[in-house]
PDB file of C-alpha atoms and ligand atoms in Angstrom:
ATOM      1  CA  MET A   1       0.000   0.000   0.000  1.00  0.00           C
ATOM      2  CA  GLN A   2       1.160   3.517  -0.744  1.00  0.00           C
ATOM      3  CA  ASN A   3       2.265   5.537   2.258  1.00  0.00           C
ATOM      4  CA  PRO A   4       0.302   8.788   2.380  1.00  0.00           C
ATOM      5  CA  PHE A   5       2.424  10.072   5.279  1.00  0.00           C
ATOM      6  CA  SER A   6       5.805  10.243   3.569  1.00  0.00           C
ATOM      7  CA  VAL A   7       5.135  13.787   2.404  1.00  0.00           C
ATOM      8  CA  ILE A   8       5.521  15.349   5.821  1.00  0.00           C
ATOM      9  CA  ASN A   9       7.653  18.247   6.958  1.00  0.00           C
ATOM     10  CA  PHE A  10       8.711  19.747  10.224  1.00  0.00           C
ATOM     11  CA  LEU A  11       6.578  22.818  10.843  1.00  0.00           C
ATOM     12  CA  ILE A  12       7.398  24.272  14.259  1.00  0.00           C
ATOM     13  CA  SER A  13       8.469  23.306  17.782  1.00  0.00           C
ATOM     14  CA  VAL A  14       6.910  25.309  20.616  1.00  0.00           C
ATOM     15  CA  PRO A  15       7.130  25.167  24.424  1.00  0.00           C
ATOM     16  CA  THR A  16       3.459  26.023  25.010  1.00  0.00           C
ATOM     17  CA  PRO A  17       0.279  25.560  22.969  1.00  0.00           C
ATOM     18  CA  GLN A  18      -0.226  29.320  22.903  1.00  0.00           C
ATOM     19  CA  GLN A  19       2.539  29.452  20.288  1.00  0.00           C
ATOM     20  CA  ALA A  20       1.081  26.594  18.220  1.00  0.00           C
ATOM     21  CA  PRO A  21       0.319  27.085  14.527  1.00  0.00           C
ATOM     22  CA  ALA A  22      -3.170  28.208  13.467  1.00  0.00           C
ATOM     23  CA  ASP A  23      -5.849  25.892  14.830  1.00  0.00           C
ATOM     24  CA  ARG A  24      -7.460  24.900  11.538  1.00  0.00           C
ATOM     25  CA  GLY A  25      -7.948  21.737   9.525  1.00  0.00           C
ATOM     26  CA  ALA A  26      -7.223  18.421  11.249  1.00  0.00           C
ATOM     27  CA  GLU A  27      -4.519  17.230  13.580  1.00  0.00           C
ATOM     28  CA  VAL A  28      -3.550  13.995  15.373  1.00  0.00           C
ATOM     29  CA  ALA A  29      -1.260  14.075  18.423  1.00  0.00           C
ATOM     30  CA  PHE A  30       1.080  11.426  19.840  1.00  0.00           C
ATOM     31  CA  ALA A  31       1.110  11.276  23.630  1.00  0.00           C
ATOM     32  CA  GLY A  32       2.462   8.919  26.238  1.00  0.00           C
ATOM     33  CA  ARG A  33       4.957   8.345  28.953  1.00  0.00           C
ATOM     34  CA  SER A  34       8.440   9.618  28.375  1.00  0.00           C
ATOM     35  CA  ASN A  35      10.533   7.029  26.507  1.00  0.00           C
ATOM     36  CA  ALA A  36       7.426   5.073  25.402  1.00  0.00           C
ATOM     37  CA  GLY A  37       8.510   5.466  21.793  1.00  0.00           C
ATOM     38  CA  LYS A  38       6.412   8.392  20.496  1.00  0.00           C
ATOM     39  CA  SER A  39       9.058   9.917  18.287  1.00  0.00           C
ATOM     40  CA  SER A  40      10.133   6.488  16.977  1.00  0.00           C
ATOM     41  CA  ALA A  41       6.514   5.626  16.143  1.00  0.00           C
ATOM     42  CA  LEU A  42       6.087   8.908  14.271  1.00  0.00           C
ATOM     43  CA  ASN A  43       9.143   8.110  12.211  1.00  0.00           C
ATOM     44  CA  ALA A  44       7.983   4.544  11.495  1.00  0.00           C
ATOM     45  CA  ILE A  45       4.460   5.606  10.552  1.00  0.00           C
ATOM     46  CA  THR A  46       5.614   8.371   8.244  1.00  0.00           C
ATOM     47  CA  GLY A  47       8.435   6.203   6.909  1.00  0.00           C
ATOM     48  CA  ARG A  48      10.835   9.071   7.563  1.00  0.00           C
ATOM     49  CA  LYS A  49      13.721   7.845   9.668  1.00  0.00           C
ATOM     50  CA  ALA A  50      14.917  11.116  11.122  1.00  0.00           C
ATOM     51  CA  LEU A  51      11.751  13.178  11.193  1.00  0.00           C
ATOM     52  CA  ALA A  52      11.184  13.294  14.949  1.00  0.00           C
ATOM     53  CA  ARG A  53      14.192  13.158  17.252  1.00  0.00           C
ATOM     54  CA  THR A  54      14.468   9.985  19.289  1.00  0.00           C
ATOM     55  CA  SER A  55      16.691   9.310  22.257  1.00  0.00           C
ATOM     56  CA  LYS A  56      17.738   6.753  24.833  1.00  0.00           C
ATOM     57  CA  THR A  57      17.452   9.523  27.419  1.00  0.00           C
ATOM     58  CA  PRO A  58      13.864   9.941  28.578  1.00  0.00           C
ATOM     59  CA  GLY A  59      12.539  13.473  28.345  1.00  0.00           C
ATOM     60  CA  ARG A  60      13.964  14.100  24.890  1.00  0.00           C
ATOM     61  CA  THR A  61      10.912  15.796  23.398  1.00  0.00           C
ATOM     62  CA  GLN A  62      10.299  18.789  25.637  1.00  0.00           C
ATOM     63  CA  HIS A  63       8.254  20.843  23.212  1.00  0.00           C
ATOM     64  CA  LEU A  64       5.103  20.325  21.219  1.00  0.00           C
ATOM     65  CA  VAL A  65       6.517  19.525  17.797  1.00  0.00           C
ATOM     66  CA  PHE A  66       4.238  20.081  14.815  1.00  0.00           C
ATOM     67  CA  PHE A  67       4.683  18.313  11.478  1.00  0.00           C
ATOM     68  CA  GLU A  68       2.695  19.246   8.405  1.00  0.00           C
ATOM     69  CA  LEU A  69       1.279  16.786   5.866  1.00  0.00           C
ATOM     70  CA  ASP A  70      -0.409  19.534   3.880  1.00  0.00           C
ATOM     71  CA  GLU A  71      -1.867  22.923   4.676  1.00  0.00           C
ATOM     72  CA  GLN A  72      -4.825  21.357   6.445  1.00  0.00           C
ATOM     73  CA  THR A  73      -3.372  18.324   8.222  1.00  0.00           C
ATOM     74  CA  ARG A  74      -0.732  17.882  10.900  1.00  0.00           C
ATOM     75  CA  LEU A  75       0.812  15.342  13.268  1.00  0.00           C
ATOM     76  CA  VAL A  76       2.052  16.490  16.680  1.00  0.00           C
ATOM     77  CA  ASP A  77       4.743  14.950  18.902  1.00  0.00           C
ATOM     78  CA  LEU A  78       3.863  15.863  22.508  1.00  0.00           C
ATOM     79  CA  PRO A  79       6.321  15.947  25.425  1.00  0.00           C
ATOM     80  CA  GLY A  80       6.399  12.667  27.341  1.00  0.00           C
ATOM     81  CA  TYR A  81       4.870  12.599  30.803  1.00  0.00           C
ATOM     82  CA  GLY A  82       5.822  10.747  33.942  1.00  0.00           C
ATOM     83  CA  TYR A  83       9.564  10.976  33.725  1.00  0.00           C
ATOM     84  CA  ALA A  84      10.828  10.843  37.305  1.00  0.00           C
ATOM     85  CA  LYS A  85      14.151  12.582  36.827  1.00  0.00           C
ATOM     86  CA  VAL A  86      13.011  15.968  35.632  1.00  0.00           C
ATOM     87  CA  PRO A  87      12.561  18.665  38.296  1.00  0.00           C
ATOM     88  CA  ASP A  88       9.015  19.219  39.551  1.00  0.00           C
ATOM     89  CA  HIS A  89       8.667  22.671  38.028  1.00  0.00           C
ATOM     90  CA  VAL A  90       9.527  21.244  34.578  1.00  0.00           C
ATOM     91  CA  LYS A  91       7.037  18.406  35.079  1.00  0.00           C
ATOM     92  CA  GLN A  92       4.351  20.902  35.981  1.00  0.00           C
ATOM     93  CA  LYS A  93       5.175  22.970  32.916  1.00  0.00           C
ATOM     94  CA  TRP A  94       4.897  19.937  30.616  1.00  0.00           C
ATOM     95  CA  GLY A  95       1.701  18.780  32.288  1.00  0.00           C
ATOM     96  CA  ARG A  96       0.158  22.178  31.802  1.00  0.00           C
ATOM     97  CA  ALA A  97       1.301  22.364  28.173  1.00  0.00           C
ATOM     98  CA  ILE A  98      -0.252  18.963  27.436  1.00  0.00           C
ATOM     99  CA  SER A  99      -3.528  19.624  29.226  1.00  0.00           C
ATOM    100  CA  ASP A 100      -3.878  23.136  27.747  1.00  0.00           C
ATOM    101  CA  TYR A 101      -3.271  21.677  24.313  1.00  0.00           C
ATOM    102  CA  LEU A 102      -5.819  18.881  24.754  1.00  0.00           C
ATOM    103  CA  GLU A 103      -8.419  21.186  26.210  1.00  0.00           C
ATOM    104  CA  THR A 104      -8.182  23.962  23.650  1.00  0.00           C
ATOM    105  CA  ARG A 105      -7.163  22.438  20.339  1.00  0.00           C
ATOM    106  CA  GLU A 106     -10.215  22.465  18.066  1.00  0.00           C
ATOM    107  CA  SER A 107      -8.487  20.767  15.145  1.00  0.00           C
ATOM    108  CA  LEU A 108      -7.422  17.759  17.253  1.00  0.00           C
ATOM    109  CA  GLN A 109      -9.253  14.743  15.820  1.00  0.00           C
ATOM    110  CA  GLY A 110      -7.752  11.983  17.913  1.00  0.00           C
ATOM    111  CA  LEU A 111      -4.937  10.989  20.191  1.00  0.00           C
ATOM    112  CA  VAL A 112      -2.444   8.213  19.602  1.00  0.00           C
ATOM    113  CA  LEU A 113      -1.522   7.049  23.105  1.00  0.00           C
ATOM    114  CA  LEU A 114       1.695   5.086  23.328  1.00  0.00           C
ATOM    115  CA  MET A 115       2.490   2.609  26.084  1.00  0.00           C
ATOM    116  CA  ASP A 116       5.455   0.300  26.409  1.00  0.00           C
ATOM    117  CA  ILE A 117       3.903  -3.163  25.963  1.00  0.00           C
ATOM    118  CA  ARG A 118       5.842  -4.320  29.046  1.00  0.00           C
ATOM    119  CA  HIS A 119       4.304  -1.634  31.310  1.00  0.00           C
ATOM    120  CA  PRO A 120       0.937  -0.513  29.956  1.00  0.00           C
ATOM    121  CA  LEU A 121      -1.738   1.530  31.755  1.00  0.00           C
ATOM    122  CA  THR A 122       0.332   3.530  34.208  1.00  0.00           C
ATOM    123  CA  ASP A 123      -1.500   6.008  36.427  1.00  0.00           C
ATOM    124  CA  PHE A 124      -0.746   8.738  33.913  1.00  0.00           C
ATOM    125  CA  ASP A 125      -2.061   6.615  31.044  1.00  0.00           C
ATOM    126  CA  GLN A 126      -5.278   6.000  32.952  1.00  0.00           C
ATOM    127  CA  GLN A 127      -5.654   9.704  33.691  1.00  0.00           C
ATOM    128  CA  MET A 128      -5.196  10.427  30.023  1.00  0.00           C
ATOM    129  CA  LEU A 129      -7.813   7.836  29.062  1.00  0.00           C
ATOM    130  CA  SER A 130     -10.306   9.195  31.576  1.00  0.00           C
ATOM    131  CA  TRP A 131      -9.751  12.695  30.343  1.00  0.00           C
ATOM    132  CA  CYS A 132     -10.224  11.657  26.696  1.00  0.00           C
ATOM    133  CA  GLN A 133     -13.342   9.721  27.576  1.00  0.00           C
ATOM    134  CA  HIS A 134     -14.738  12.786  29.312  1.00  0.00           C
ATOM    135  CA  ALA A 135     -13.857  14.999  26.339  1.00  0.00           C
ATOM    136  CA  GLN A 136     -15.160  12.386  23.859  1.00  0.00           C
ATOM    137  CA  MET A 137     -11.787  12.359  22.168  1.00  0.00           C
ATOM    138  CA  PRO A 138     -11.045   9.180  20.188  1.00  0.00           C
ATOM    139  CA  VAL A 139      -7.891   7.360  21.294  1.00  0.00           C
ATOM    140  CA  HIS A 140      -5.816   4.726  19.533  1.00  0.00           C
ATOM    141  CA  ILE A 141      -3.320   2.947  21.760  1.00  0.00           C
ATOM    142  CA  LEU A 142      -0.042   1.643  20.397  1.00  0.00           C
ATOM    143  CA  LEU A 143       1.545  -1.000  22.614  1.00  0.00           C
ATOM    144  CA  THR A 144       5.103  -0.162  21.646  1.00  0.00           C
ATOM    145  CA  LYS A 145       8.356  -2.112  21.632  1.00  0.00           C
ATOM    146  CA  ALA A 146       6.423  -5.334  20.943  1.00  0.00           C
ATOM    147  CA  ASP A 147       9.708  -6.779  19.668  1.00  0.00           C
ATOM    148  CA  LYS A 148      10.923  -6.848  23.294  1.00  0.00           C
ATOM    149  CA  LEU A 149       8.436  -9.577  24.233  1.00  0.00           C
ATOM    150  CA  LYS A 150       7.852 -13.073  22.907  1.00  0.00           C
ATOM    151  CA  ARG A 151       4.580 -13.690  21.144  1.00  0.00           C
ATOM    152  CA  GLY A 152       2.771 -15.156  24.182  1.00  0.00           C
ATOM    153  CA  PRO A 153       3.516 -12.408  26.706  1.00  0.00           C
ATOM    154  CA  ALA A 154       2.890  -9.750  24.036  1.00  0.00           C
ATOM    155  CA  LYS A 155      -0.524 -11.231  23.332  1.00  0.00           C
ATOM    156  CA  SER A 156      -1.432 -11.400  27.009  1.00  0.00           C
ATOM    157  CA  SER A 157      -0.467  -7.755  27.486  1.00  0.00           C
ATOM    158  CA  LEU A 158      -2.740  -6.864  24.551  1.00  0.00           C
ATOM    159  CA  LEU A 159      -5.594  -8.895  26.035  1.00  0.00           C
ATOM    160  CA  LYS A 160      -5.133  -7.248  29.414  1.00  0.00           C
ATOM    161  CA  VAL A 161      -5.366  -3.785  27.879  1.00  0.00           C
ATOM    162  CA  GLU A 162      -8.348  -4.792  25.725  1.00  0.00           C
ATOM    163  CA  LYS A 163     -10.114  -6.007  28.833  1.00  0.00           C
ATOM    164  CA  THR A 164      -9.640  -2.651  30.566  1.00  0.00           C
ATOM    165  CA  LEU A 165     -10.898  -0.860  27.476  1.00  0.00           C
ATOM    166  CA  GLU A 166     -14.275  -2.515  27.570  1.00  0.00           C
ATOM    167  CA  ASP A 167     -15.278   0.566  29.580  1.00  0.00           C
ATOM    168  CA  TYR A 168     -13.928   2.963  26.940  1.00  0.00           C
ATOM    169  CA  PRO A 169     -15.956   2.822  23.718  1.00  0.00           C
ATOM    170  CA  MET A 170     -13.869   5.389  21.847  1.00  0.00           C
ATOM    171  CA  VAL A 171     -10.556   3.625  22.404  1.00  0.00           C
ATOM    172  CA  SER A 172      -8.854   1.044  20.193  1.00  0.00           C
ATOM    173  CA  VAL A 173      -5.549  -0.758  20.699  1.00  0.00           C
ATOM    174  CA  GLN A 174      -2.895  -2.598  18.698  1.00  0.00           C
ATOM    175  CA  MET A 175       0.624  -3.951  19.055  1.00  0.00           C
ATOM    176  CA  PHE A 176       3.407  -1.896  17.553  1.00  0.00           C
ATOM    177  CA  SER A 177       7.144  -2.062  16.965  1.00  0.00           C
ATOM    178  CA  ALA A 178       8.992   0.828  15.377  1.00  0.00           C
ATOM    179  CA  LEU A 179      12.059  -1.403  15.227  1.00  0.00           C
ATOM    180  CA  LYS A 180      10.358  -4.192  13.254  1.00  0.00           C
ATOM    181  CA  LYS A 181       7.820  -1.921  11.542  1.00  0.00           C
ATOM    182  CA  GLN A 182       5.108  -4.089  13.075  1.00  0.00           C
ATOM    183  CA  GLY A 183       1.619  -2.569  13.020  1.00  0.00           C
ATOM    184  CA  VAL A 184       2.571   0.371  10.848  1.00  0.00           C
ATOM    185  CA  GLU A 185      -0.197  -0.156   8.274  1.00  0.00           C
ATOM    186  CA  GLU A 186      -2.831  -0.586  10.970  1.00  0.00           C
ATOM    187  CA  ALA A 187      -1.770   2.673  12.631  1.00  0.00           C
ATOM    188  CA  ARG A 188      -1.732   4.515   9.297  1.00  0.00           C
ATOM    189  CA  ALA A 189      -5.283   3.390   8.608  1.00  0.00           C
ATOM    190  CA  VAL A 190      -6.522   4.895  11.889  1.00  0.00           C
ATOM    191  CA  LEU A 191      -4.697   8.172  11.275  1.00  0.00           C
ATOM    192  CA  SER A 192      -6.000   8.410   7.697  1.00  0.00           C
ATOM    193  CA  GLN A 193      -9.519   7.904   8.907  1.00  0.00           C
ATOM    194  CA  TRP A 194      -9.252  10.558  11.627  1.00  0.00           C
ATOM    195  CA  LEU A 195      -7.590  13.078   9.341  1.00  0.00           C
ATOM    196  CA  SER A 196     -10.156  12.704   6.592  1.00  0.00           C
ATOM    197  CA  ALA A 197     -13.360  12.453   8.650  1.00  0.00           C
ATOM    198  CA  ASP A 198     -15.921  15.204   9.068  1.00  0.00           C
ATOM    199  CA  GLU A 199     -14.249  17.822   6.922  1.00  0.00           C
ATOM    200  CA  ASP A 200     -17.339  20.000   7.227  1.00  0.00           C
ATOM    201  CA  GLU A 201     -17.059  20.078  10.993  1.00  0.00           C
ATOM    202  CA  ARG A 202     -13.468  21.211  11.170  1.00  0.00           C
ATOM    203  CA  PRO A 203     -12.462  24.636  12.342  1.00  0.00           C
ATOM    204  CA  ALA A 204     -12.311  26.933   9.316  1.00  0.00           C
ATOM    205  CA  ASP A 205      -9.452  29.240   8.346  1.00  0.00           C
TER     206      ASP A 205
HETATM  207  N1  GTP B   1      13.285  -2.297  20.797  1.00  0.00           N
HETATM  208  C1  GTP B   1      12.609  -1.190  20.505  1.00  0.00           C
HETATM  209  N2  GTP B   1      13.028   0.005  20.959  1.00  0.00           N
HETATM  210  C2  GTP B   1      12.299   1.111  20.661  1.00  0.00           C
HETATM  211  C3  GTP B   1      11.109   1.022  19.887  1.00  0.00           C
HETATM  212  N3  GTP B   1      10.594   2.264  19.791  1.00  0.00           N
HETATM  213  C4  GTP B   1      11.429   3.086  20.468  1.00  0.00           C
HETATM  214  N4  GTP B   1      12.464   2.397  20.992  1.00  0.00           N
HETATM  215  C5  GTP B   1      13.590   2.952  21.783  1.00  0.00           C
HETATM  216  O1  GTP B   1      13.086   3.570  22.965  1.00  0.00           O
HETATM  217  C6  GTP B   1      13.812   4.773  23.261  1.00  0.00           C
HETATM  218  C7  GTP B   1      12.861   5.965  23.341  1.00  0.00           C
HETATM  219  O2  GTP B   1      12.270   6.180  22.074  1.00  0.00           O
HETATM  220  P1  GTP B   1      11.673   7.608  21.661  1.00  0.00           P
HETATM  221  O3  GTP B   1      10.948   7.398  20.376  1.00  0.00           O
HETATM  222  O4  GTP B   1      12.725   8.665  21.699  1.00  0.00           O
HETATM  223  O5  GTP B   1      10.633   7.827  22.852  1.00  0.00           O
HETATM  224  P2  GTP B   1       9.707   9.093  23.187  1.00  0.00           P
HETATM  225  O6  GTP B   1       8.432   8.563  23.701  1.00  0.00           O
HETATM  226  O7  GTP B   1       9.640  10.011  22.012  1.00  0.00           O
HETATM  227  O8  GTP B   1      10.510   9.761  24.397  1.00  0.00           O
HETATM  228  P3  GTP B   1      10.422  11.294  24.939  1.00  0.00           P
HETATM  229  O9  GTP B   1      10.621  12.198  23.774  1.00  0.00           O
HETATM  230  O10 GTP B   1      11.517  11.329  25.935  1.00  0.00           O
HETATM  231  O11 GTP B   1       9.097  11.459  25.577  1.00  0.00           O
HETATM  232  C8  GTP B   1      14.881   4.906  22.158  1.00  0.00           C
HETATM  233  O12 GTP B   1      16.072   4.351  22.637  1.00  0.00           O
HETATM  234  C9  GTP B   1      14.295   4.078  21.027  1.00  0.00           C
HETATM  235  O13 GTP B   1      15.282   3.559  20.156  1.00  0.00           O
HETATM  236  C10 GTP B   1      10.705  -0.270  19.397  1.00  0.00           C
HETATM  237  O14 GTP B   1       9.687  -0.457  18.712  1.00  0.00           O
HETATM  238  N5  GTP B   1      11.490  -1.337  19.745  1.00  0.00           N
HETATM  239 MG1   MG B   2      10.136  11.983  21.832  1.00  0.00          MG
END
């Protein structure tokens, strides 16, 4: 299948949503615990190796980083949450940036929520899910780094998450590995659907 996400460019990196680009068209954001693999997933899904910066050091993405597919559609790499080693005031700043963004962004169509398949559904993840449920924001979970587990344990982690999600009708979940490019097509299909749906209801220019 052709990859509709390869034509993507870095747009802008901003510390707070107040400096974000114009809130028009449609946007999908990648959120999750620090080091969960957000930037790696963005690169795998777009097929662009060095688009978003990845790092072994948690807390790499400290800004909201906007990438543009065309004038009307964007993907956003959000700062990771829950990283213990950053000072409290930085944590608070990130938390505020993420919640302000989620609460105000009209063009946001859905959230890709990334969780390491070995440690899914942390307290932060659950808070995020509850918030999205409350805001009626669709969520697609990527259980990342699936290559780190054998097939059996990976499957049982997926089942465990699916079980929890019975209470969340707007949430879907899949396994993912940026390393092995596992689940890339499935993730692209969700993004394509979100970015093309309800064009009439999007915020206008
Ligand atoms: N084995 C394996 N490692 C991965 C995978 N995805 C990401 N990683 C590794 O996990 C680490 C963190 O990946 P990032 O993509 O930078 O994570 P992030 O969520 O963007 O992190 P922050 O920007 O700090 O929030 C890096 O060392 C990646 O190489 C994967 O699918 N498999
Ligand atoms: Mg990152």
